[in-house]
Amino acid sequence: RTAGGACPALSFTVHMVGDLQAVTTYAFSFNVTNPTAGQASPAVRIATVGVATTNFDPGCTAEEYPACPLAAAEGDATLHPLHVLQAGMVSARMGQSTPYPAAINTLTLTLLPSVPILDASPSIQDGSFVTLTGLAGASAPT
């Protein structure tokens, strides 16, 4: 982590052990853990070392080359690399079973999260929690 608490950017390097054939598509897949907060897709770049190549993108400037930005997938932004949705609640409601004094009252919390809320993740050290506050005047069995 950096002084501000952010994680440094990761990089992925492929060491060639053989030739890549011309006009042949090669795909490389690897797993990462997304951050816990939403973010737009960062500017992912590609560079080559040890072989003379031409620009990957005609829009790549001389100052950027040989580390040119990669074009993002067309269409839906959620397909862009490392675009992470912001977690939140689409709906959060609470109701009760009875308004009568000294009665046993069942409170019901109904949540509709905008994204899956993970309990166990390497980036969420103590798990996820939902906390209700302001339950003034209520008591619960101990």
Backbone as CSV, one residue per row, in Angstrom:
resi,resn,N_x,N_y,N_z,CA_x,CA_y,CA_z,C_x,C_y,C_z
1,ARG,0.829,-1.188,0.000,0.000,0.000,0.000,0.871,1.248,0.000
2,THR,0.332,2.306,-0.589,1.059,3.570,-0.610,0.711,4.359,0.643
3,ALA,1.338,5.525,0.813,1.094,6.348,1.996,-0.385,6.707,2.140
4,GLY,-1.087,6.886,1.042,-2.505,7.218,1.088,-3.403,6.023,1.306
5,GLY,-2.824,4.815,1.431,-3.613,3.616,1.671,-3.992,2.872,0.409
6,ALA,-3.679,3.441,-0.766,-4.047,2.779,-2.018,-3.017,1.709,-2.365
7,CYS,-3.482,0.700,-3.064,-2.577,-0.351,-3.527,-1.891,0.127,-4.800
8,PRO,-0.611,-0.193,-4.970,0.057,0.191,-6.216,-0.518,-0.601,-7.386
9,ALA,-0.387,-0.055,-8.592,-0.894,-0.731,-9.780,-0.106,-2.006,-10.026
10,LEU,-0.815,-3.051,-10.416,-0.182,-4.324,-10.751,0.268,-4.301,-12.204
11,SER,1.204,-5.159,-12.534,1.583,-5.343,-13.927,1.609,-6.840,-14.223
12,PHE,1.534,-7.175,-15.475,1.504,-8.562,-15.940,2.489,-8.653,-17.084
13,THR,3.490,-9.522,-16.981,4.517,-9.663,-18.008,4.515,-11.090,-18.523
14,VAL,4.542,-11.230,-19.827,4.627,-12.536,-20.461,6.048,-12.681,-21.001
15,HIS,6.794,-13.658,-20.509,8.134,-13.943,-21.005,8.011,-14.978,-22.113
16,MET,8.472,-14.637,-23.272,8.316,-15.494,-24.439,9.272,-16.684,-24.362
17,VAL,8.753,-17.873,-24.595,9.576,-19.076,-24.667,9.507,-19.668,-26.075
18,GLY,8.812,-18.969,-26.950,8.681,-19.403,-28.341,8.206,-18.227,-29.169
19,ASP,8.103,-18.427,-30.446,7.687,-17.368,-31.359,6.168,-17.200,-31.348
20,LEU,5.718,-15.955,-31.496,4.307,-15.690,-31.754,4.157,-15.586,-33.268
21,GLN,3.220,-16.323,-33.811,3.023,-16.339,-35.256,2.226,-15.115,-35.694
22,ALA,2.539,-14.612,-36.856,1.841,-13.446,-37.406,0.369,-13.773,-37.639
23,VAL,-0.466,-12.761,-37.525,-1.916,-12.810,-37.715,-2.564,-14.005,-37.019
24,THR,-2.082,-14.328,-35.840,-2.661,-15.362,-34.985,-3.034,-14.703,-33.670
25,THR,-4.238,-14.926,-33.206,-4.701,-14.323,-31.956,-4.207,-15.143,-30.779
26,TYR,-3.665,-14.457,-29.778,-3.212,-15.091,-28.536,-3.971,-14.441,-27.388
27,ALA,-4.463,-15.232,-26.457,-5.213,-14.718,-25.308,-4.510,-15.156,-24.029
28,PHE,-4.357,-14.230,-23.091,-3.745,-14.497,-21.798,-4.752,-14.124,-20.731
29,SER,-5.039,-15.023,-19.814,-5.995,-14.768,-18.738,-5.297,-14.898,-17.395
30,PHE,-5.694,-14.069,-16.443,-5.153,-14.138,-15.092,-6.170,-13.535,-14.142
31,ASN,-6.132,-13.948,-12.875,-7.085,-13.489,-11.874,-6.488,-12.377,-11.023
32,VAL,-7.317,-11.407,-10.686,-6.985,-10.351,-9.735,-8.184,-10.197,-8.804
33,THR,-8.006,-9.526,-7.677,-9.116,-9.215,-6.785,-9.460,-7.740,-6.963
34,ASN,-10.707,-7.461,-7.306,-11.147,-6.080,-7.485,-11.111,-5.329,-6.157
35,PRO,-10.968,-4.001,-6.209,-11.030,-3.214,-4.977,-12.437,-3.251,-4.390
36,THR,-12.567,-2.899,-3.103,-13.879,-2.938,-2.444,-14.733,-1.732,-2.800
37,ALA,-14.145,-0.668,-3.311,-14.902,0.524,-3.710,-15.012,0.567,-5.231
38,GLY,-16.067,1.196,-5.713,-16.269,1.324,-7.148,-15.191,2.185,-7.784
39,GLN,-14.915,1.910,-9.048,-13.964,2.731,-9.786,-14.227,2.587,-11.272
40,ALA,-13.861,3.625,-12.030,-13.915,3.554,-13.479,-12.726,2.726,-13.957
41,SER,-12.814,2.241,-15.164,-11.723,1.459,-15.735,-10.477,2.332,-15.859
42,PRO,-9.351,1.888,-15.296,-8.127,2.686,-15.414,-7.539,2.577,-16.819
43,ALA,-6.594,3.443,-17.121,-5.910,3.410,-18.420,-4.882,2.284,-18.403
44,VAL,-5.223,1.170,-19.024,-4.329,0.019,-19.097,-3.457,0.215,-20.342
45,ARG,-2.151,-0.043,-20.204,-1.213,0.189,-21.289,-0.483,-1.101,-21.646
46,ILE,0.038,-1.158,-22.867,0.805,-2.308,-23.327,2.139,-1.814,-23.868
47,ALA,3.176,-2.568,-23.622,4.504,-2.236,-24.132,5.211,-3.514,-24.528
48,THR,6.145,-3.392,-25.458,6.976,-4.525,-25.841,8.431,-4.177,-25.563
49,VAL,9.204,-5.188,-25.235,10.628,-5.012,-24.978,11.363,-6.100,-25.756
50,GLY,12.460,-5.736,-26.396,13.300,-6.724,-27.053,12.941,-7.008,-28.487
51,VAL,11.871,-6.422,-28.988,11.485,-6.624,-30.382,10.931,-5.303,-30.907
52,ALA,11.282,-4.967,-32.123,10.783,-3.726,-32.722,9.362,-3.955,-33.217
53,THR,8.433,-3.143,-32.725,7.040,-3.244,-33.158,6.562,-1.874,-33.594
54,THR,5.456,-1.850,-34.292,4.832,-0.587,-34.646,3.781,-0.284,-33.598
55,ASN,3.217,0.906,-33.659,2.199,1.307,-32.685,1.034,0.337,-32.689
56,PHE,0.528,0.024,-31.487,-0.648,-0.840,-31.347,-1.916,-0.082,-31.719
57,ASP,-1.894,1.207,-31.553,-3.065,2.039,-31.778,-2.620,3.247,-32.586
58,PRO,-3.284,3.535,-33.713,-2.879,4.694,-34.508,-2.940,6.006,-33.717
59,GLY,-3.726,6.045,-32.638,-3.826,7.254,-31.821,-2.717,7.379,-30.798
60,CYS,-1.829,6.400,-30.709,-0.725,6.417,-29.747,0.296,7.456,-30.186
61,THR,0.611,8.384,-29.303,1.553,9.449,-29.649,2.981,8.986,-29.472
62,ALA,3.914,9.721,-30.046,5.336,9.385,-29.930,5.781,9.406,-28.474
63,GLU,5.196,10.289,-27.660,5.547,10.359,-26.243,5.069,9.119,-25.484
64,GLU,3.949,8.548,-25.893,3.398,7.370,-25.235,4.099,6.083,-25.664
65,TYR,4.501,6.008,-26.928,5.089,4.792,-27.471,6.433,4.529,-26.812
66,PRO,6.802,3.313,-26.381,6.141,2.057,-26.717,5.100,1.611,-25.699
67,ALA,4.713,2.434,-24.716,3.693,2.036,-23.736,2.364,2.673,-24.128
68,CYS,1.680,2.080,-25.064,0.453,2.645,-25.629,-0.780,2.185,-24.855
69,PRO,-1.790,3.068,-24.749,-3.033,2.653,-24.083,-3.730,1.555,-24.879
70,LEU,-4.326,0.611,-24.164,-5.118,-0.427,-24.815,-6.537,0.080,-24.991
71,ALA,-7.143,-0.223,-26.105,-8.527,0.144,-26.344,-9.425,-0.735,-25.474
72,ALA,-10.433,-0.137,-24.860,-11.377,-0.882,-24.033,-12.392,-1.580,-24.929
73,ALA,-13.042,-2.584,-24.379,-14.092,-3.293,-25.105,-15.199,-2.315,-25.481
74,GLU,-15.796,-2.526,-26.618,-16.899,-1.681,-27.071,-18.142,-1.933,-26.225
75,GLY,-18.965,-0.915,-26.061,-20.260,-1.097,-25.415,-20.245,-0.912,-23.912
76,ASP,-20.893,-1.810,-23.220,-21.137,-1.751,-21.786,-19.853,-1.497,-20.991
77,ALA,-19.832,-0.425,-20.190,-18.647,-0.067,-19.401,-18.260,-1.149,-18.407
78,THR,-19.213,-1.983,-17.989,-18.872,-3.038,-17.032,-17.978,-4.101,-17.650
79,LEU,-17.797,-4.083,-18.968,-16.898,-5.013,-19.637,-15.475,-4.478,-19.713
80,HIS,-15.271,-3.208,-19.408,-13.938,-2.614,-19.477,-13.086,-3.146,-18.327
81,PRO,-11.769,-3.347,-18.542,-10.938,-3.952,-17.512,-10.886,-3.130,-16.227
82,LEU,-11.143,-3.790,-15.116,-11.106,-3.231,-13.760,-12.137,-2.140,-13.502
83,HIS,-13.191,-2.078,-14.330,-14.345,-1.228,-14.000,-15.085,-1.953,-12.881
84,VAL,-15.252,-1.294,-11.733,-15.865,-1.929,-10.566,-17.088,-1.115,-10.167
85,LEU,-18.214,-1.787,-10.020,-19.450,-1.121,-9.619,-19.374,-0.698,-8.160
86,GLN,-19.989,0.453,-7.856,-20.059,0.918,-6.473,-21.147,0.136,-5.753
87,ALA,-20.802,-0.448,-4.616,-21.792,-1.184,-3.828,-22.731,-0.205,-3.137
88,GLY,-23.953,-0.586,-3.009,-24.940,0.238,-2.318,-26.236,-0.536,-2.179
89,MET,-27.215,0.111,-1.634,-28.521,-0.511,-1.473,-29.511,0.148,-2.437
90,VAL,-30.107,-0.661,-3.287,-31.171,-0.178,-4.158,-32.376,0.158,-3.290
91,SER,-32.603,-0.680,-2.285,-33.719,-0.488,-1.373,-33.326,-1.010,0.007
92,ALA,-33.674,-0.272,1.049,-33.483,-0.717,2.434,-34.717,-0.263,3.207
93,ARG,-35.482,-1.220,3.696,-36.731,-0.910,4.399,-36.790,-1.697,5.700
94,MET,-37.563,-1.148,6.652,-37.720,-1.814,7.934,-39.160,-1.666,8.399
95,GLY,-39.687,-2.751,8.950,-41.045,-2.723,9.472,-41.110,-3.471,10.795
96,GLN,-42.288,-3.466,11.412,-42.473,-4.131,12.705,-43.757,-4.942,12.703
97,SER,-43.838,-5.887,13.641,-45.009,-6.752,13.711,-46.129,-6.163,14.565
98,THR,-45.799,-5.320,15.537,-46.844,-4.750,16.399,-46.407,-3.399,16.966
99,PRO,-47.371,-2.463,17.147,-47.055,-1.178,17.751,-47.441,-1.105,19.234
100,TYR,-47.891,-2.222,19.849,-48.456,-2.183,21.199,-47.378,-2.156,22.276
101,PRO,-47.627,-1.405,23.394,-46.658,-1.312,24.488,-46.380,-2.667,25.115
102,ALA,-45.152,-2.915,25.506,-44.689,-4.106,26.221,-44.884,-5.404,25.444
103,ALA,-45.239,-5.337,24.177,-45.441,-6.539,23.357,-44.118,-6.963,22.719
104,ILE,-43.992,-8.269,22.473,-42.853,-8.755,21.702,-43.052,-8.275,20.269
105,ASN,-42.055,-7.588,19.751,-42.162,-6.945,18.448,-41.060,-7.495,17.537
106,THR,-41.446,-8.051,16.410,-40.465,-8.546,15.444,-40.184,-7.448,14.432
107,LEU,-38.935,-7.022,14.399,-38.512,-6.038,13.402,-37.973,-6.799,12.195
108,THR,-38.366,-6.374,11.006,-37.923,-7.036,9.778,-37.200,-6.022,8.900
109,LEU,-35.961,-6.351,8.569,-35.140,-5.525,7.696,-35.103,-6.195,6.333
110,THR,-35.430,-5.456,5.287,-35.417,-5.969,3.927,-34.410,-5.155,3.126
111,LEU,-33.418,-5.846,2.557,-32.355,-5.193,1.803,-32.350,-5.678,0.358
112,LEU,-32.049,-4.768,-0.556,-31.833,-5.118,-1.953,-30.514,-4.466,-2.365
113,PRO,-29.396,-5.222,-2.257,-28.102,-4.639,-2.602,-27.950,-4.485,-4.117
114,SER,-27.165,-3.487,-4.536,-26.936,-3.237,-5.958,-25.936,-4.221,-6.560
115,VAL,-25.094,-4.805,-5.736,-24.094,-5.795,-6.164,-24.025,-6.871,-5.093
116,PRO,-23.442,-8.035,-5.385,-23.282,-9.044,-4.333,-22.448,-8.479,-3.178
117,ILE,-22.880,-8.713,-1.954,-22.135,-8.291,-0.765,-21.422,-9.534,-0.238
118,LEU,-20.109,-9.554,-0.371,-19.321,-10.734,-0.028,-18.962,-10.732,1.446
119,ASP,-19.117,-11.875,2.091,-18.728,-12.000,3.490,-17.246,-12.292,3.614
120,ALA,-16.714,-13.077,2.708,-15.307,-13.465,2.801,-14.601,-13.083,1.508
121,SER,-13.639,-12.212,1.621,-12.854,-11.779,0.483,-11.483,-11.376,0.992
122,PRO,-10.425,-11.619,0.220,-9.090,-11.209,0.671,-8.989,-9.706,0.938
123,SER,-9.829,-8.899,0.273,-9.747,-7.454,0.458,-10.644,-6.944,1.587
124,ILE,-11.483,-7.823,2.182,-12.346,-7.442,3.296,-11.914,-8.271,4.493
125,GLN,-10.999,-7.732,5.277,-10.338,-8.502,6.327,-11.309,-9.061,7.362
126,ASP,-12.271,-8.275,7.832,-13.168,-8.717,8.896,-14.553,-9.108,8.382
127,GLY,-14.727,-9.284,7.099,-16.031,-9.626,6.545,-16.905,-8.397,6.368
128,SER,-18.118,-8.601,5.904,-19.067,-7.508,5.685,-20.088,-7.482,6.814
129,PHE,-20.580,-6.300,7.151,-21.545,-6.131,8.230,-22.674,-5.212,7.801
130,VAL,-23.836,-5.411,8.371,-24.952,-4.470,8.298,-25.251,-4.094,9.736
131,THR,-25.226,-2.805,10.045,-25.451,-2.329,11.418,-26.646,-1.391,11.443
132,LEU,-27.563,-1.639,12.366,-28.689,-0.743,12.603,-28.407,0.062,13.848
133,THR,-28.639,1.351,13.791,-28.483,2.213,14.964,-29.774,2.979,15.170
134,GLY,-29.911,3.605,16.313,-31.081,4.425,16.596,-32.293,3.642,17.053
135,LEU,-32.111,2.444,17.559,-33.240,1.646,18.038,-33.585,2.043,19.478
136,ALA,-33.906,3.316,19.665,-34.164,3.881,20.995,-35.394,3.244,21.642
137,GLY,-35.287,2.939,22.943,-36.390,2.402,23.709,-36.576,0.905,23.581
138,ALA,-35.845,0.276,22.705,-35.985,-1.172,22.514,-35.050,-1.912,23.463
139,SER,-35.464,-3.107,23.851,-34.589,-3.987,24.618,-34.667,-5.367,23.974
140,ALA,-33.591,-6.118,24.147,-33.536,-7.451,23.527,-33.146,-8.452,24.629
141,PRO,-33.578,-9.695,24.481,-33.173,-10.700,25.469,-31.654,-10.859,25.467
142,THR,-31.098,-11.122,26.639,-29.636,-11.304,26.718,-29.272,-12.756,26.824
